[in-house]
Amino acid sequence: MFTLKAIKHALLMGALSSMLGNAFAADPAQAEWPTVTGDVKVGLVVPETGPLATVVGDSLKAGTEVIVSMWNEAHPDRAIKLTICNDEGNAERAITCVNSLKDKVDVMIGPNFGSTHAATKEMLGIKQIDVVHTPHALPAPTTGIFQVAVPTEDAMGEAIRYMKSHNIKKFGFMTSTDATGLSAREHGLKAAQELSVPVVDVQFDPGAQNLIPQVAKLASQGVDALFIWSTGPQVVTALRAIAAARMDVPVFLNYSSMSYDLMNLVKDVTPKELLFTGDDAFDTSGIKDQKRVEMIEEFNKRYEAKRGLSPDWMAYAYGDTFTVAMTAALHGADRDAMVKYLENGPDIRGFHAVWRYSPQDHIGVTKGVETPVRIQRWNGKRWVNAE
């Protein structure tokens, strides 16, 4: 169970550790910004239970424990005091969680999944900043919401460029009919059109228990690859249908499906070629910023000691949400000051990317700079660079 008691225990263990690193050492560019002291009340909305918890629960729990301990060791004068609300991956429950926290915390993290964020977005970023890792947030710069996930269009674009370079001439695109799926479909089809790659798209009800008809349609159209943009149990259902149809083509999943728990659930139906829209956190050899490499390596070491596995995408995502939120809180005493810092301060080293915001952009991935997306292959044990 992902509980406040467990987090507090982890923080105590972390405080006793002698391995205090410089992961969050200040950059010279931050010198012009004041440093604020005093504990920060952080509200975290996550699915501790429910279907999503079966595929991301252990990862987000361990990732949160690690990043909170790292931050509090580095910044004891601006420590995190965490309050957790279990939204069960349910939109109505997410609304209840936000209502219960919004008058009590200085910073909000989440809700972090497409449907739960969509249900609460009008309530967020008003009294405090809110940092989310759903790629479907796309917050307007007039809000106090900041995104730490590569947008769907960018991730799809990199996957399609990979397809083109590997002689894939037409791909099938599977999305659900909920808010997450509709957003993914819109941006994915746009990316395919811009890159002139034919696509056959099918949609499915998020509660569907059988996706064989949708897969049969894609098979009949002679697609060379499949891309499933979905999360959690829906991915399991789709992969089982692909296996039942005996389709032997590369299958792409989005980054939120880079979960050890999910890989364990589909180990009997894993395609021969299973690819993901990952990033260079999974292989730091291409990162030139040594301080960022050290931050990732310290996180990896602590995460592996805790869980016995290297971090997956969700673990790094919680590393990013806390890092961005708390860097803003370190240099801002209230919501407006935190917004000002994120919009005008220096770039923030993250795990999935280096996050750069402005008064015109709260998404964090600046157009025109090198994409942080790296196509990863599942080798049966972990994710490795596909190239």
PDB file of C-alpha atoms in Angstrom, residues 54-258:
ATOM      1  CA  THR A  54      -1.865  -2.772 -10.830  1.00  0.00           C
ATOM      2  CA  VAL A  55       0.488  -1.490 -13.551  1.00  0.00           C
ATOM      3  CA  VAL A  56       2.012   1.678 -12.067  1.00  0.00           C
ATOM      4  CA  GLY A  57       1.476   1.465  -8.294  1.00  0.00           C
ATOM      5  CA  ASP A  58       4.823  -0.008  -7.253  1.00  0.00           C
ATOM      6  CA  SER A  59       6.721   2.237  -9.631  1.00  0.00           C
ATOM      7  CA  LEU A  60       5.151   5.515  -8.564  1.00  0.00           C
ATOM      8  CA  LYS A  61       5.457   4.546  -4.902  1.00  0.00           C
ATOM      9  CA  ALA A  62       9.166   3.782  -5.130  1.00  0.00           C
ATOM     10  CA  GLY A  63       9.860   6.721  -7.440  1.00  0.00           C
ATOM     11  CA  THR A  64       8.135   9.130  -5.050  1.00  0.00           C
ATOM     12  CA  GLU A  65       9.962   7.774  -2.014  1.00  0.00           C
ATOM     13  CA  VAL A  66      13.323   8.115  -3.747  1.00  0.00           C
ATOM     14  CA  ILE A  67      12.868  11.627  -5.105  1.00  0.00           C
ATOM     15  CA  VAL A  68      11.426  12.958  -1.833  1.00  0.00           C
ATOM     16  CA  SER A  69      14.350  11.553   0.144  1.00  0.00           C
ATOM     17  CA  MET A  70      16.854  12.966  -2.355  1.00  0.00           C
ATOM     18  CA  TRP A  71      15.264  16.413  -2.209  1.00  0.00           C
ATOM     19  CA  ASN A  72      14.928  16.551   1.571  1.00  0.00           C
ATOM     20  CA  GLU A  73      18.541  15.506   2.084  1.00  0.00           C
ATOM     21  CA  ALA A  74      19.735  18.196  -0.322  1.00  0.00           C
ATOM     22  CA  HIS A  75      17.361  20.912   0.966  1.00  0.00           C
ATOM     23  CA  PRO A  76      16.504  20.333   4.640  1.00  0.00           C
ATOM     24  CA  ASP A  77      15.573  24.025   4.983  1.00  0.00           C
ATOM     25  CA  ARG A  78      12.958  23.696   2.210  1.00  0.00           C
ATOM     26  CA  ALA A  79      11.760  20.145   2.838  1.00  0.00           C
ATOM     27  CA  ILE A  80       8.733  18.360   1.421  1.00  0.00           C
ATOM     28  CA  LYS A  81       5.833  17.645   3.772  1.00  0.00           C
ATOM     29  CA  LEU A  82       3.678  15.275   1.804  1.00  0.00           C
ATOM     30  CA  THR A  83      -0.062  14.633   1.867  1.00  0.00           C
ATOM     31  CA  ILE A  84      -1.320  11.850  -0.405  1.00  0.00           C
ATOM     32  CA  CYS A  85      -4.834  11.350  -1.750  1.00  0.00           C
ATOM     33  CA  ASN A  86      -5.815   8.133  -3.520  1.00  0.00           C
ATOM     34  CA  ASP A  87      -7.919   8.947  -6.589  1.00  0.00           C
ATOM     35  CA  GLU A  88      -8.191   5.236  -7.531  1.00  0.00           C
ATOM     36  CA  GLY A  89      -7.666   6.281 -11.166  1.00  0.00           C
ATOM     37  CA  ASN A  90     -11.270   7.487 -11.099  1.00  0.00           C
ATOM     38  CA  ALA A  91     -12.395  10.921 -12.351  1.00  0.00           C
ATOM     39  CA  GLU A  92     -14.986  11.539  -9.611  1.00  0.00           C
ATOM     40  CA  ARG A  93     -12.576  10.496  -6.921  1.00  0.00           C
ATOM     41  CA  ALA A  94      -9.910  12.770  -8.434  1.00  0.00           C
ATOM     42  CA  ILE A  95     -12.271  15.730  -8.070  1.00  0.00           C
ATOM     43  CA  THR A  96     -12.780  14.818  -4.400  1.00  0.00           C
ATOM     44  CA  CYS A  97      -9.024  14.616  -3.874  1.00  0.00           C
ATOM     45  CA  VAL A  98      -8.339  18.023  -5.422  1.00  0.00           C
ATOM     46  CA  ASN A  99     -11.124  19.603  -3.369  1.00  0.00           C
ATOM     47  CA  SER A 100      -9.694  18.089  -0.189  1.00  0.00           C
ATOM     48  CA  LEU A 101      -6.180  19.401  -0.874  1.00  0.00           C
ATOM     49  CA  LYS A 102      -6.516  22.725  -2.656  1.00  0.00           C
ATOM     50  CA  ASP A 103      -6.888  24.846   0.508  1.00  0.00           C
ATOM     51  CA  LYS A 104      -4.233  22.963   2.470  1.00  0.00           C
ATOM     52  CA  VAL A 105      -1.120  22.705   0.303  1.00  0.00           C
ATOM     53  CA  ASP A 106       1.486  25.003  -1.262  1.00  0.00           C
ATOM     54  CA  VAL A 107       2.096  22.787  -4.301  1.00  0.00           C
ATOM     55  CA  MET A 108      -0.033  20.166  -6.065  1.00  0.00           C
ATOM     56  CA  ILE A 109       1.236  17.193  -8.072  1.00  0.00           C
ATOM     57  CA  GLY A 110      -1.357  15.438 -10.219  1.00  0.00           C
ATOM     58  CA  PRO A 111      -3.824  14.114 -11.044  1.00  0.00           C
ATOM     59  CA  ASN A 112      -1.408  12.612 -13.542  1.00  0.00           C
ATOM     60  CA  PHE A 113      -3.489  10.463 -15.878  1.00  0.00           C
ATOM     61  CA  GLY A 114      -5.527  11.590 -18.859  1.00  0.00           C
ATOM     62  CA  SER A 115      -9.085  11.060 -17.595  1.00  0.00           C
ATOM     63  CA  THR A 116      -8.421  12.172 -14.020  1.00  0.00           C
ATOM     64  CA  HIS A 117      -6.563  15.275 -15.139  1.00  0.00           C
ATOM     65  CA  ALA A 118      -9.271  16.151 -17.670  1.00  0.00           C
ATOM     66  CA  ALA A 119     -11.905  15.950 -14.922  1.00  0.00           C
ATOM     67  CA  THR A 120     -10.009  18.316 -12.621  1.00  0.00           C
ATOM     68  CA  LYS A 121      -8.043  20.688 -14.853  1.00  0.00           C
ATOM     69  CA  GLU A 122     -10.392  23.650 -14.320  1.00  0.00           C
ATOM     70  CA  MET A 123      -9.745  23.356 -10.559  1.00  0.00           C
ATOM     71  CA  LEU A 124      -5.958  23.213 -10.782  1.00  0.00           C
ATOM     72  CA  GLY A 125      -3.251  25.860 -10.737  1.00  0.00           C
ATOM     73  CA  ILE A 126      -5.434  28.495  -9.078  1.00  0.00           C
ATOM     74  CA  LYS A 127      -4.234  28.677  -5.469  1.00  0.00           C
ATOM     75  CA  GLN A 128      -0.944  26.876  -6.029  1.00  0.00           C
ATOM     76  CA  ILE A 129       1.094  25.592  -8.945  1.00  0.00           C
ATOM     77  CA  ASP A 130       0.229  22.139 -10.205  1.00  0.00           C
ATOM     78  CA  VAL A 131       2.794  19.934 -11.975  1.00  0.00           C
ATOM     79  CA  VAL A 132       1.565  16.975 -14.025  1.00  0.00           C
ATOM     80  CA  HIS A 133       3.136  14.311 -16.209  1.00  0.00           C
ATOM     81  CA  THR A 134       0.198  13.520 -18.486  1.00  0.00           C
ATOM     82  CA  PRO A 135       1.055  14.407 -22.101  1.00  0.00           C
ATOM     83  CA  HIS A 136      -2.558  15.400 -22.649  1.00  0.00           C
ATOM     84  CA  ALA A 137      -2.566  18.317 -20.200  1.00  0.00           C
ATOM     85  CA  LEU A 138      -1.169  20.876 -22.679  1.00  0.00           C
ATOM     86  CA  PRO A 139      -1.770  23.656 -20.125  1.00  0.00           C
ATOM     87  CA  ALA A 140      -2.439  27.186 -21.303  1.00  0.00           C
ATOM     88  CA  PRO A 141       0.254  29.662 -20.200  1.00  0.00           C
ATOM     89  CA  THR A 142      -2.412  31.659 -18.379  1.00  0.00           C
ATOM     90  CA  THR A 143      -2.746  28.851 -15.809  1.00  0.00           C
ATOM     91  CA  GLY A 144      -0.589  27.740 -12.908  1.00  0.00           C
ATOM     92  CA  ILE A 145      -0.304  24.238 -14.404  1.00  0.00           C
ATOM     93  CA  PHE A 146       3.015  22.973 -15.756  1.00  0.00           C
ATOM     94  CA  GLN A 147       3.559  19.786 -17.774  1.00  0.00           C
ATOM     95  CA  VAL A 148       6.555  17.435 -17.535  1.00  0.00           C
ATOM     96  CA  ALA A 149       5.798  15.019 -20.363  1.00  0.00           C
ATOM     97  CA  VAL A 150       6.663  15.070 -24.033  1.00  0.00           C
ATOM     98  CA  PRO A 151       3.475  15.920 -25.981  1.00  0.00           C
ATOM     99  CA  THR A 152       1.773  13.105 -27.893  1.00  0.00           C
ATOM    100  CA  GLU A 153       2.499  14.742 -31.245  1.00  0.00           C
ATOM    101  CA  ASP A 154       6.247  14.841 -30.560  1.00  0.00           C
ATOM    102  CA  ALA A 155       6.379  11.234 -29.328  1.00  0.00           C
ATOM    103  CA  MET A 156       4.312  10.002 -32.273  1.00  0.00           C
ATOM    104  CA  GLY A 157       6.436  12.016 -34.675  1.00  0.00           C
ATOM    105  CA  GLU A 158       9.629  10.337 -33.473  1.00  0.00           C
ATOM    106  CA  ALA A 159       8.008   6.891 -33.668  1.00  0.00           C
ATOM    107  CA  ILE A 160       6.836   7.548 -37.224  1.00  0.00           C
ATOM    108  CA  ARG A 161      10.276   8.807 -38.271  1.00  0.00           C
ATOM    109  CA  TYR A 162      11.670   5.550 -36.894  1.00  0.00           C
ATOM    110  CA  MET A 163       9.080   3.615 -38.918  1.00  0.00           C
ATOM    111  CA  LYS A 164      10.029   5.442 -42.116  1.00  0.00           C
ATOM    112  CA  SER A 165      13.711   4.724 -41.565  1.00  0.00           C
ATOM    113  CA  HIS A 166      12.888   1.029 -41.132  1.00  0.00           C
ATOM    114  CA  ASN A 167      10.789   0.721 -44.293  1.00  0.00           C
ATOM    115  CA  ILE A 168       7.425   0.610 -42.537  1.00  0.00           C
ATOM    116  CA  LYS A 169       5.049   1.965 -45.170  1.00  0.00           C
ATOM    117  CA  LYS A 170       1.697   1.848 -43.326  1.00  0.00           C
ATOM    118  CA  PHE A 171       0.865   1.430 -39.661  1.00  0.00           C
ATOM    119  CA  GLY A 172      -2.218   0.687 -37.604  1.00  0.00           C
ATOM    120  CA  PHE A 173      -3.154   3.094 -34.813  1.00  0.00           C
ATOM    121  CA  MET A 174      -5.255   1.938 -31.841  1.00  0.00           C
ATOM    122  CA  THR A 175      -6.706   4.443 -29.376  1.00  0.00           C
ATOM    123  CA  SER A 176      -9.475   4.379 -26.785  1.00  0.00           C
ATOM    124  CA  THR A 177     -12.563   6.583 -26.936  1.00  0.00           C
ATOM    125  CA  ASP A 178     -11.950   8.263 -23.583  1.00  0.00           C
ATOM    126  CA  ALA A 179     -10.321  11.685 -23.164  1.00  0.00           C
ATOM    127  CA  THR A 180      -6.811  10.210 -23.260  1.00  0.00           C
ATOM    128  CA  GLY A 181      -7.473   8.228 -26.432  1.00  0.00           C
ATOM    129  CA  LEU A 182      -9.214  11.058 -28.253  1.00  0.00           C
ATOM    130  CA  SER A 183      -6.310  13.417 -27.565  1.00  0.00           C
ATOM    131  CA  ALA A 184      -3.779  10.805 -28.652  1.00  0.00           C
ATOM    132  CA  ARG A 185      -5.740  10.072 -31.829  1.00  0.00           C
ATOM    133  CA  GLU A 186      -5.946  13.739 -32.811  1.00  0.00           C
ATOM    134  CA  HIS A 187      -2.242  14.407 -32.349  1.00  0.00           C
ATOM    135  CA  GLY A 188      -1.092  11.038 -33.663  1.00  0.00           C
ATOM    136  CA  LEU A 189      -3.028  11.398 -36.916  1.00  0.00           C
ATOM    137  CA  LYS A 190      -1.657  14.919 -37.304  1.00  0.00           C
ATOM    138  CA  ALA A 191       1.908  13.663 -36.933  1.00  0.00           C
ATOM    139  CA  ALA A 192       1.299  10.880 -39.472  1.00  0.00           C
ATOM    140  CA  GLN A 193      -0.125  13.355 -41.977  1.00  0.00           C
ATOM    141  CA  GLU A 194       2.777  15.773 -41.558  1.00  0.00           C
ATOM    142  CA  LEU A 195       5.264  12.952 -42.143  1.00  0.00           C
ATOM    143  CA  SER A 196       3.268  11.488 -45.063  1.00  0.00           C
ATOM    144  CA  VAL A 197       2.885   7.993 -43.603  1.00  0.00           C
ATOM    145  CA  PRO A 198      -0.422   6.204 -44.315  1.00  0.00           C
ATOM    146  CA  VAL A 199      -2.260   5.127 -41.192  1.00  0.00           C
ATOM    147  CA  VAL A 200      -5.287   2.924 -40.484  1.00  0.00           C
ATOM    148  CA  ASP A 201      -6.832   3.955 -37.201  1.00  0.00           C
ATOM    149  CA  VAL A 202      -9.310   2.089 -35.023  1.00  0.00           C
ATOM    150  CA  GLN A 203     -10.881   3.078 -31.733  1.00  0.00           C
ATOM    151  CA  PHE A 204     -12.154   1.004 -28.844  1.00  0.00           C
ATOM    152  CA  ASP A 205     -14.225   1.460 -25.732  1.00  0.00           C
ATOM    153  CA  PRO A 206     -11.901   1.735 -22.710  1.00  0.00           C
ATOM    154  CA  GLY A 207     -13.966  -0.911 -20.932  1.00  0.00           C
ATOM    155  CA  ALA A 208     -13.807  -3.396 -23.815  1.00  0.00           C
ATOM    156  CA  GLN A 209     -12.759  -6.925 -22.873  1.00  0.00           C
ATOM    157  CA  ASN A 210     -12.146  -8.064 -26.449  1.00  0.00           C
ATOM    158  CA  LEU A 211     -10.334  -6.125 -29.159  1.00  0.00           C
ATOM    159  CA  ILE A 212     -10.112  -8.899 -31.744  1.00  0.00           C
ATOM    160  CA  PRO A 213     -12.494  -7.105 -34.188  1.00  0.00           C
ATOM    161  CA  GLN A 214     -10.330  -3.981 -34.168  1.00  0.00           C
ATOM    162  CA  VAL A 215      -7.137  -5.991 -34.645  1.00  0.00           C
ATOM    163  CA  ALA A 216      -8.756  -8.025 -37.431  1.00  0.00           C
ATOM    164  CA  LYS A 217      -9.536  -4.795 -39.293  1.00  0.00           C
ATOM    165  CA  LEU A 218      -5.927  -3.677 -39.030  1.00  0.00           C
ATOM    166  CA  ALA A 219      -4.656  -7.067 -40.180  1.00  0.00           C
ATOM    167  CA  SER A 220      -6.970  -6.999 -43.202  1.00  0.00           C
ATOM    168  CA  GLN A 221      -5.516  -3.625 -44.230  1.00  0.00           C
ATOM    169  CA  GLY A 222      -1.986  -5.021 -44.435  1.00  0.00           C
ATOM    170  CA  VAL A 223      -0.323  -2.708 -41.929  1.00  0.00           C
ATOM    171  CA  ASP A 224       3.425  -3.139 -41.366  1.00  0.00           C
ATOM    172  CA  ALA A 225       3.359  -2.072 -37.699  1.00  0.00           C
ATOM    173  CA  LEU A 226       0.954  -1.184 -34.906  1.00  0.00           C
ATOM    174  CA  PHE A 227       0.942   1.689 -32.436  1.00  0.00           C
ATOM    175  CA  ILE A 228      -1.229   1.375 -29.321  1.00  0.00           C
ATOM    176  CA  TRP A 229      -1.642   4.640 -27.432  1.00  0.00           C
ATOM    177  CA  SER A 230      -3.332   3.640 -24.217  1.00  0.00           C
ATOM    178  CA  THR A 231      -2.550   2.996 -20.560  1.00  0.00           C
ATOM    179  CA  GLY A 232      -2.755   0.103 -18.141  1.00  0.00           C
ATOM    180  CA  PRO A 233      -5.224  -2.767 -18.596  1.00  0.00           C
ATOM    181  CA  GLN A 234      -6.280  -1.520 -22.051  1.00  0.00           C
ATOM    182  CA  VAL A 235      -2.773  -2.272 -23.324  1.00  0.00           C
ATOM    183  CA  VAL A 236      -2.982  -5.809 -21.954  1.00  0.00           C
ATOM    184  CA  THR A 237      -6.281  -6.386 -23.780  1.00  0.00           C
ATOM    185  CA  ALA A 238      -4.853  -5.038 -27.042  1.00  0.00           C
ATOM    186  CA  LEU A 239      -1.692  -7.153 -26.910  1.00  0.00           C
ATOM    187  CA  ARG A 240      -3.731 -10.279 -26.198  1.00  0.00           C
ATOM    188  CA  ALA A 241      -5.865  -9.573 -29.264  1.00  0.00           C
ATOM    189  CA  ILE A 242      -2.752  -9.082 -31.424  1.00  0.00           C
ATOM    190  CA  ALA A 243      -1.356 -12.401 -30.214  1.00  0.00           C
ATOM    191  CA  ALA A 244      -4.680 -14.144 -30.872  1.00  0.00           C
ATOM    192  CA  ALA A 245      -4.704 -12.748 -34.427  1.00  0.00           C
ATOM    193  CA  ARG A 246      -1.113 -14.009 -34.921  1.00  0.00           C
ATOM    194  CA  MET A 247       0.007 -10.650 -36.240  1.00  0.00           C
ATOM    195  CA  ASP A 248       3.783 -10.691 -36.562  1.00  0.00           C
ATOM    196  CA  VAL A 249       4.588  -6.983 -36.921  1.00  0.00           C
ATOM    197  CA  PRO A 250       6.470  -4.496 -34.732  1.00  0.00           C
ATOM    198  CA  VAL A 251       4.272  -3.032 -31.996  1.00  0.00           C
ATOM    199  CA  PHE A 252       4.866   0.427 -30.557  1.00  0.00           C
ATOM    200  CA  LEU A 253       3.618   1.570 -27.152  1.00  0.00           C
ATOM    201  CA  ASN A 254       3.840   5.020 -25.637  1.00  0.00           C
ATOM    202  CA  TYR A 255       6.199   5.896 -22.801  1.00  0.00           C
ATOM    203  CA  SER A 256       3.623   5.514 -20.006  1.00  0.00           C
ATOM    204  CA  SER A 257       3.508   1.787 -20.849  1.00  0.00           C
ATOM    205  CA  MET A 258       7.192   1.430 -19.916  1.00  0.00           C
TER     206      MET A 258
END
